[in-house]
Short mmCIF file of C-alpha atoms in Angstrom, two decimals:
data_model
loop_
_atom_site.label_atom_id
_atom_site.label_comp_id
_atom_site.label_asym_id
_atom_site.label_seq_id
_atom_site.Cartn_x
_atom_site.Cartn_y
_atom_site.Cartn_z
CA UNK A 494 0.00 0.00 0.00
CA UNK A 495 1.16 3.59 -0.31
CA UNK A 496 0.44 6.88 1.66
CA UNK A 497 0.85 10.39 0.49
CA UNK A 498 1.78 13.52 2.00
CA UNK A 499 1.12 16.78 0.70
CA UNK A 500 3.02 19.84 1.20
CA UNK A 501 1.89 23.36 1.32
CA UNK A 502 3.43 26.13 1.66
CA UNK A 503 4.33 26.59 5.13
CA UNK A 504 3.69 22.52 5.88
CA UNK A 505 5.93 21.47 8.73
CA UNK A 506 4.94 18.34 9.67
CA UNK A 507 5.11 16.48 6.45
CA UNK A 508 8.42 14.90 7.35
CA UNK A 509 7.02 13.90 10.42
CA UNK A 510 4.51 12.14 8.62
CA UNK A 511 6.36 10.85 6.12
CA UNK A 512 9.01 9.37 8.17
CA UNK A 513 5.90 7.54 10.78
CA UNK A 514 4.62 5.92 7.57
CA UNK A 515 8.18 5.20 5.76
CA UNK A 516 10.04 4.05 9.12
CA UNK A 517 8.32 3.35 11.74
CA UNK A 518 4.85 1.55 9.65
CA UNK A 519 7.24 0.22 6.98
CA UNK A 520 5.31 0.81 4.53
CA UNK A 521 5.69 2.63 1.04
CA UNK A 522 5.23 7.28 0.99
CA UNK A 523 5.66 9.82 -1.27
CA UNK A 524 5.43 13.83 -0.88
CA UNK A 525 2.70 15.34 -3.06
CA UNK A 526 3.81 18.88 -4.27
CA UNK A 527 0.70 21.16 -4.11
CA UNK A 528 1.27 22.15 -7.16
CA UNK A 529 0.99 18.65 -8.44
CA UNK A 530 -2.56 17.11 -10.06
CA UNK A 531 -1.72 13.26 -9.67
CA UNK A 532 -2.26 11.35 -6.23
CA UNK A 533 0.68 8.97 -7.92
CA UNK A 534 -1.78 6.25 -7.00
CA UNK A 535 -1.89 6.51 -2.88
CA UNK A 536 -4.10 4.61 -0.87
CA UNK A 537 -4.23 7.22 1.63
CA UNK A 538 -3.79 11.04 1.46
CA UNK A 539 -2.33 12.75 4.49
CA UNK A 540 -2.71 16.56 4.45
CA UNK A 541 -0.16 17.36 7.56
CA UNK A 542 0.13 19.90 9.90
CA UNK A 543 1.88 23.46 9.93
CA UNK A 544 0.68 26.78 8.84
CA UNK A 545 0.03 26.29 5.07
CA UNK A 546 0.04 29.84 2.76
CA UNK A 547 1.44 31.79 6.49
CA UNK A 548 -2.51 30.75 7.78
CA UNK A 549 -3.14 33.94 6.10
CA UNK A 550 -6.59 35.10 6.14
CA UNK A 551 -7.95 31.90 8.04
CA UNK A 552 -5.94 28.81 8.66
CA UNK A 553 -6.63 26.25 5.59
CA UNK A 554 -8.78 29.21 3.88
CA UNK A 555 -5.84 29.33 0.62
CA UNK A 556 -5.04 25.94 0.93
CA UNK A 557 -7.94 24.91 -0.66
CA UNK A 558 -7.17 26.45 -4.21
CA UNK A 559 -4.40 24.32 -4.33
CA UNK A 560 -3.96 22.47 -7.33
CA UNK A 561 -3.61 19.49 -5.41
CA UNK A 562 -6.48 19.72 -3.65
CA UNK A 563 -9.25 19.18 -6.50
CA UNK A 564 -7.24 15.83 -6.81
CA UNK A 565 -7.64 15.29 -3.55
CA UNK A 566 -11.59 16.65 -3.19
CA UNK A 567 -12.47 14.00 -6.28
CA UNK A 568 -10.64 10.93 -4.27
CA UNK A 569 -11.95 11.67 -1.11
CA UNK A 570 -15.43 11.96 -2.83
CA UNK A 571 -15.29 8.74 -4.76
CA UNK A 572 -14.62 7.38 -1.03
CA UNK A 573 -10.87 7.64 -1.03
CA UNK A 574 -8.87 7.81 2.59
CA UNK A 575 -7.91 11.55 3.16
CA UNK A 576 -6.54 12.41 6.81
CA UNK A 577 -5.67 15.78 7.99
CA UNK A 578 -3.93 16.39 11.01
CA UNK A 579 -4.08 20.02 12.55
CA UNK A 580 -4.10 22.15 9.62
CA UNK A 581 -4.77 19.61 7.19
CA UNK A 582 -8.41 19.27 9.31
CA UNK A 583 -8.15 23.17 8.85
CA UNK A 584 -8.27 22.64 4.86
CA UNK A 585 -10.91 19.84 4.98
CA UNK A 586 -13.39 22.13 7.22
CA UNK A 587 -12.10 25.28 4.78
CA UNK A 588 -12.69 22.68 1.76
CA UNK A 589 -15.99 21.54 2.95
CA UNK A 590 -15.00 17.44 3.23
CA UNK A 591 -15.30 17.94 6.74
CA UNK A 592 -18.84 19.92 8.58
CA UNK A 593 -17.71 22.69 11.10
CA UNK A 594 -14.59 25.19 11.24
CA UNK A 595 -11.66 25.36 13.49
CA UNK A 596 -11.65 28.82 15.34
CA UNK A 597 -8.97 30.68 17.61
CA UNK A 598 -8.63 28.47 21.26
CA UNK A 599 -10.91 30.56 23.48
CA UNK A 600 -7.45 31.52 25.47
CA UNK A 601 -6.34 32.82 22.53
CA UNK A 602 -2.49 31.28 23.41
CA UNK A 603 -1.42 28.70 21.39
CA UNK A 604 -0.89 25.72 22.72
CA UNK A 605 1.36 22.27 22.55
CA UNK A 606 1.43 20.07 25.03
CA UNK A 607 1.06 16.04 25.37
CA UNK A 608 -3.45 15.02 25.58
CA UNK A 609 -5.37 12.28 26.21
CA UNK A 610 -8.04 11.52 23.55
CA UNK A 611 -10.88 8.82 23.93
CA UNK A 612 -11.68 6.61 21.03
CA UNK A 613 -15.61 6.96 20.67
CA UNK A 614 -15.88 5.38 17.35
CA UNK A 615 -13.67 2.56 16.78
CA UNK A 616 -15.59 1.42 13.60
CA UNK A 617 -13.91 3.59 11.38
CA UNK A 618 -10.45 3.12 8.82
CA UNK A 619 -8.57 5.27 11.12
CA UNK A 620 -9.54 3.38 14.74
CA UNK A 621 -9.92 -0.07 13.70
CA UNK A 622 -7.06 -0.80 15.97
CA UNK A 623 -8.34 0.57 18.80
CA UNK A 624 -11.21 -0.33 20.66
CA UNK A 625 -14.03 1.99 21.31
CA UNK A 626 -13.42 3.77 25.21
CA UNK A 627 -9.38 3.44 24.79
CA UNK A 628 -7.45 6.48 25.94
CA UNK A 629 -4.26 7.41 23.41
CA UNK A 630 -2.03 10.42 25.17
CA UNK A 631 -1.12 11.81 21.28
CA UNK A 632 0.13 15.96 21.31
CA UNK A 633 -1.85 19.24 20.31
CA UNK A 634 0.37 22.35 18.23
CA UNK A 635 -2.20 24.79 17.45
CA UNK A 636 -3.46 28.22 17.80
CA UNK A 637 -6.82 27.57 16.35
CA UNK A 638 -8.16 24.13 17.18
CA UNK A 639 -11.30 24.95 18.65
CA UNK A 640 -13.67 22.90 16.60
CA UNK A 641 -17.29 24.87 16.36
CA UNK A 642 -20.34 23.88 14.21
CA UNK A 643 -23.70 25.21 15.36
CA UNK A 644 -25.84 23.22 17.92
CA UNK A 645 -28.28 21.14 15.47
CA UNK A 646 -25.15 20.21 13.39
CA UNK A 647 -23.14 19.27 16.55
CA UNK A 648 -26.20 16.76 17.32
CA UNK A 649 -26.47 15.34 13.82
CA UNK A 650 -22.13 14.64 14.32
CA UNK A 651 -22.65 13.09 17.43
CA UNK A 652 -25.75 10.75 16.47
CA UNK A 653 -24.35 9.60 13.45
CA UNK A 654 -20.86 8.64 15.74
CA UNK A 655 -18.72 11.04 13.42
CA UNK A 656 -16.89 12.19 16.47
CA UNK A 657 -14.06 9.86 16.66
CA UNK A 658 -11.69 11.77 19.05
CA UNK A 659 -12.81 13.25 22.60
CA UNK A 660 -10.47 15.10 24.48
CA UNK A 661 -10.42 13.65 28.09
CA UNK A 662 -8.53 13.29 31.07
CA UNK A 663 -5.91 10.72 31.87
CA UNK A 664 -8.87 8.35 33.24
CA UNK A 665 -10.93 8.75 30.34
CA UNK A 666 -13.59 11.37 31.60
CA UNK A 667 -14.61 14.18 29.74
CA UNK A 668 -13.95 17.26 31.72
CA UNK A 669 -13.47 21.26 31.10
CA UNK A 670 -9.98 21.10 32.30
CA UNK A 671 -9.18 18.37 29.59
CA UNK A 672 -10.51 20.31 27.09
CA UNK A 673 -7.45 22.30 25.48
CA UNK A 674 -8.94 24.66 23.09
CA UNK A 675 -12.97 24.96 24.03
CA UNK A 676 -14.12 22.65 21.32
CA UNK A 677 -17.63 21.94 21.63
CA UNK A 678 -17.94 18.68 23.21
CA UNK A 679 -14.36 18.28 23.58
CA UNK A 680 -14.11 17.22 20.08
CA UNK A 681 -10.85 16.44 18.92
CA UNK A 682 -11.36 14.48 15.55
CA UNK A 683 -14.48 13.77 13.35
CA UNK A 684 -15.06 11.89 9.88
CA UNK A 685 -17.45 12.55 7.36
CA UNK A 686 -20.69 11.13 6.87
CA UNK A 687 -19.28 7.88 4.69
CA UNK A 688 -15.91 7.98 7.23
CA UNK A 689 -13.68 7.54 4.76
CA UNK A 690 -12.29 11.61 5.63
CA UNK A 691 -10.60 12.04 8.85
CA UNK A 692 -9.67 15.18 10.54
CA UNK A 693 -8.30 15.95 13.80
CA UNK A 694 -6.40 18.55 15.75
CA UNK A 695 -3.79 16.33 17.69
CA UNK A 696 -0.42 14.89 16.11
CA UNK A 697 -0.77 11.25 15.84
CA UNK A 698 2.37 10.90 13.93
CA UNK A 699 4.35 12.61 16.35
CA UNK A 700 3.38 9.75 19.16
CA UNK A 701 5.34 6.34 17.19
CA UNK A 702 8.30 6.11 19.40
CA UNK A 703 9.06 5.57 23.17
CA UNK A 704 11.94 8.26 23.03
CA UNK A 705 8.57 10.91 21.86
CA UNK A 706 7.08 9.84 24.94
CA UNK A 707 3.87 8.17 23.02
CA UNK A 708 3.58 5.12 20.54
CA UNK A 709 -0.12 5.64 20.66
CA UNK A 710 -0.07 7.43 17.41
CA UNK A 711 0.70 4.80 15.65
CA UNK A 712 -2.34 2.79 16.23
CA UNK A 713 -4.10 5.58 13.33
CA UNK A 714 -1.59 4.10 11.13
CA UNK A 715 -2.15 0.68 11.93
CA UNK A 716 -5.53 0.97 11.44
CA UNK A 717 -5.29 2.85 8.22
CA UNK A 718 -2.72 0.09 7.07
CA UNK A 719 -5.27 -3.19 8.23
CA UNK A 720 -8.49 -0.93 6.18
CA UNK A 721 -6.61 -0.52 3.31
CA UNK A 722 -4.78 -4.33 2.69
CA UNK A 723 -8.55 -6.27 3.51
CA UNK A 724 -10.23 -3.50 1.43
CA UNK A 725 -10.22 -3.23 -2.43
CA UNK A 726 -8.40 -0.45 -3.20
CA UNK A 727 -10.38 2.73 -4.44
CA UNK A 728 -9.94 6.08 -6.81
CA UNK B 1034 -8.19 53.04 -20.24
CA UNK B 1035 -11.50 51.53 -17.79
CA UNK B 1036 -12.11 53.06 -14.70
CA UNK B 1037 -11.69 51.56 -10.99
CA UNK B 1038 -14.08 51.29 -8.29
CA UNK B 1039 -13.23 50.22 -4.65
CA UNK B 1040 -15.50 47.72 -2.52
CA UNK B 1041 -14.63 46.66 0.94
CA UNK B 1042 -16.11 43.82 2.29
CA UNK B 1043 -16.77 43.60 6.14
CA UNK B 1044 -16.50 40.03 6.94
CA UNK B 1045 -17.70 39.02 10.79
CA UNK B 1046 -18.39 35.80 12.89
CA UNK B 1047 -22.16 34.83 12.71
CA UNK B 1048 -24.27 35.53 15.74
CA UNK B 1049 -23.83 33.05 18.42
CA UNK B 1050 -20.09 32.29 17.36
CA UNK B 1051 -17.98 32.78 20.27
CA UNK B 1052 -15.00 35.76 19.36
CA UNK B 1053 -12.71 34.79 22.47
CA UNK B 1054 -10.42 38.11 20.97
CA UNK B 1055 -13.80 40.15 21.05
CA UNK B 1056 -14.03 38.90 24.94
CA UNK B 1057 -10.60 39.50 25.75
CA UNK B 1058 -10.83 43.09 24.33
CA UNK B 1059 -13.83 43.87 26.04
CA UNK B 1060 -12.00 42.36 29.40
CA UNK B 1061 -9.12 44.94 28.71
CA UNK B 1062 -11.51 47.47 28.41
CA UNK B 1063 -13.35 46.94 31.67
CA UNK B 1064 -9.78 46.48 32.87
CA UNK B 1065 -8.73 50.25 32.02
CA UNK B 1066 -12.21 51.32 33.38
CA UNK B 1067 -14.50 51.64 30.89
CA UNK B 1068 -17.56 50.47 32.44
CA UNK B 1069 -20.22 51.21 29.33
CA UNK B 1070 -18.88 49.14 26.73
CA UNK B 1071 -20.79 45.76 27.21
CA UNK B 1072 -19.51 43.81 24.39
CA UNK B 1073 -16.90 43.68 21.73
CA UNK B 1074 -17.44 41.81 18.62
CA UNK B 1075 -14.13 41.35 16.34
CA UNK B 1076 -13.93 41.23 12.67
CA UNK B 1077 -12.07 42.12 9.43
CA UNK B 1078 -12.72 43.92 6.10
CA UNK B 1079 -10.93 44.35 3.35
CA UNK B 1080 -10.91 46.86 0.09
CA UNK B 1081 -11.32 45.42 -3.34
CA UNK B 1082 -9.80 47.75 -5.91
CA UNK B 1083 -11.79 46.23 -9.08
CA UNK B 1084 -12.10 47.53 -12.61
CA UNK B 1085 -15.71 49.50 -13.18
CA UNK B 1086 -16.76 47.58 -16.81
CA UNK B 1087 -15.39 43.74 -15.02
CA UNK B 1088 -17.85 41.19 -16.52
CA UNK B 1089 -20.74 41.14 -14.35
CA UNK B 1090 -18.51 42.64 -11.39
CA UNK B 1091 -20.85 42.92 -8.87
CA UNK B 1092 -21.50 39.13 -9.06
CA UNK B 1093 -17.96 38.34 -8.90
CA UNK B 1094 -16.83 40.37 -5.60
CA UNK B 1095 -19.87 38.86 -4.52
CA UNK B 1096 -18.49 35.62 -5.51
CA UNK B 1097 -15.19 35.75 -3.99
CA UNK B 1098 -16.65 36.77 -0.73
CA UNK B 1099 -18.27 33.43 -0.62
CA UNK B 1100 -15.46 31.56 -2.14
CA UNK B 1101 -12.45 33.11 0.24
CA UNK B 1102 -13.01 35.97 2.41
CA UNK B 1103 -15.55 34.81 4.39
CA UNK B 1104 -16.33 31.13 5.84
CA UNK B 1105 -19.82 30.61 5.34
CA UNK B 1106 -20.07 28.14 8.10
CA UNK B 1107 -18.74 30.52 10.74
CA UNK B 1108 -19.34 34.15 9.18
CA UNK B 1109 -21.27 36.89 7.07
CA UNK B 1110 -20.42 39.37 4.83
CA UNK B 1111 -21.57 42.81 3.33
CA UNK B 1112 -20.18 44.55 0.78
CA UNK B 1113 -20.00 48.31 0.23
CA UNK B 1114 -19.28 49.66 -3.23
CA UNK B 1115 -18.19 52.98 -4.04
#
């Protein structure tokens, strides 16, 4: 199988991601240029984290005119995998894959720091190697992660178990102080309505290695990896 | 040689959107003692320089207000031309 990473502008964690996939997964990764229109056949598209175009205007808001990105927009809509992390889920939101915007942290500070995410969906590509309650400590790096959609949407996400990612506290309950950012409902990662689009605001694949202080990043990976190799291939 | 006109285009967060710098503002304010302000609501706008005989030109700075200024999910927009 193969992954791809796309790089923007201003993307800083595309080696990151590109070196979870190539040496820690062991499994096959290419950069996509944004100026490039071929997905070079991928399995998986990772848009990765960093301030794409300077975040200029809104964070993901000129990402989106990327000539890379109406590849991207037609794979994800003929149910390709397409994961952003941080400000890739940015570009989905700004793109509209993904229902909702990301909006300044209600502290306004930005912040990065090691969190503790609940699994609440484990029936999806990205957490089929988890189980549905497990707690992954994974980082945050943002300024605006605060994930806001209005309240009738933010029921329709939770009923149809989009919300994949809670942010919670060490034991697993969802409290105020665990919140980082004053996302509504402590979201920290959604998918779409078909699930095969994942965004979230923590750093998965900065958590594969003991010495990072968290392998429990790489259980998105794995997951992605066991979806695509039992799954027919699509796009 | 066409003429120009300007538009700017005040872009805001919908009602009911929560504008934490809008809050902190209004807490500085409070802060350095003024007691009547009772809310502060924070936004951007932007001026357009466009050219007067564009194709259809009102439809397109309406356009790219949709497209890229604004985020419809989160905020309006009004446009005034001059």
């Amino acid at each position: 199988m193969k992954f791809g990473v796309v790089t923007f502008p201003g993307s800083n964690c595309d080696y990151d991601a590109y070196a979870a996939v190539k040496h820690i997964l062991r499994e096959e990764v290419e950069f996509l240029w944004h100026k490039s229109h071929d997905l070079l056949g991928c399995d998986v598209v990772i848009l990765p984290g960093g301030f794409s175009y300077g975040d200029y205007l809104r964070a993901g808001a000129i990402a989106k005119f990327s000539p890379i990105m109406d590849r991207v927009v037609a794979f994800a809509k003929s149910g390709g995998l397409v994961v952003g992390i941080c400000n890739g889920f940015q570009v989905l939101t700004e793109c509209g894959l993904l229902p909702g915007a990301l909006i300044r942290n209600s502290h306004l500070r930005f912040s990065c720091k090691y969190v503790y995410l609940r699994v609440e969906n484990d029936a999806t590509s990205y957490t089929s190697a988890c189980r549905k309650g497990d707690v992954l400590k994974i980082p945050i790096a943002h300024g605006e992660g605060s994930y806001y959609h209005f309240e009738g949407e933010i029921k329709k996400l939770e009923d149809a178990g989009q919300v994949v990612f809670r942010y919670v506290d060490a034991g697993g309950k969802v409290t105020r102080q665990a919140n980082p950012n004053g996302s509504i409902n402590n979201i920290a990662g959604i998918v779409n309505v078909e699930g095969n689009v994942l965004g979230m605001m923590p750093h998965p694949e900065r958590a594969v290695e003991e010495i990072l202080g968290s392998v429990d990043g790489l259980r998105v990976f794995e997951s992605l990896r066991s979806s695509v190799t039992s799954t027919p291939a699509v796009g | 040689m066409s003429g120009e006109k300007k538009a700017v285009v005040y872009v805001r967060l919908k009602e009911g959107v929560l504008d934490p710098q809008g809050v902190t503002i209004h807490k500085a304010l409070l802060q350095m003692g003024y007691k009547d302000f009772l809310s502060v609501r924070s936004g951007r706008f932007f001026e357009l320089t466009v050219r007067a005989d564009g194709d259809d030109i009102d439809r397109q700075i309406d356009e790219v207000c949709a497209r890229l200024l604004a985020n419809p999910v989160i905020e309006s927009y009004s446009v005034e031309k001059s």
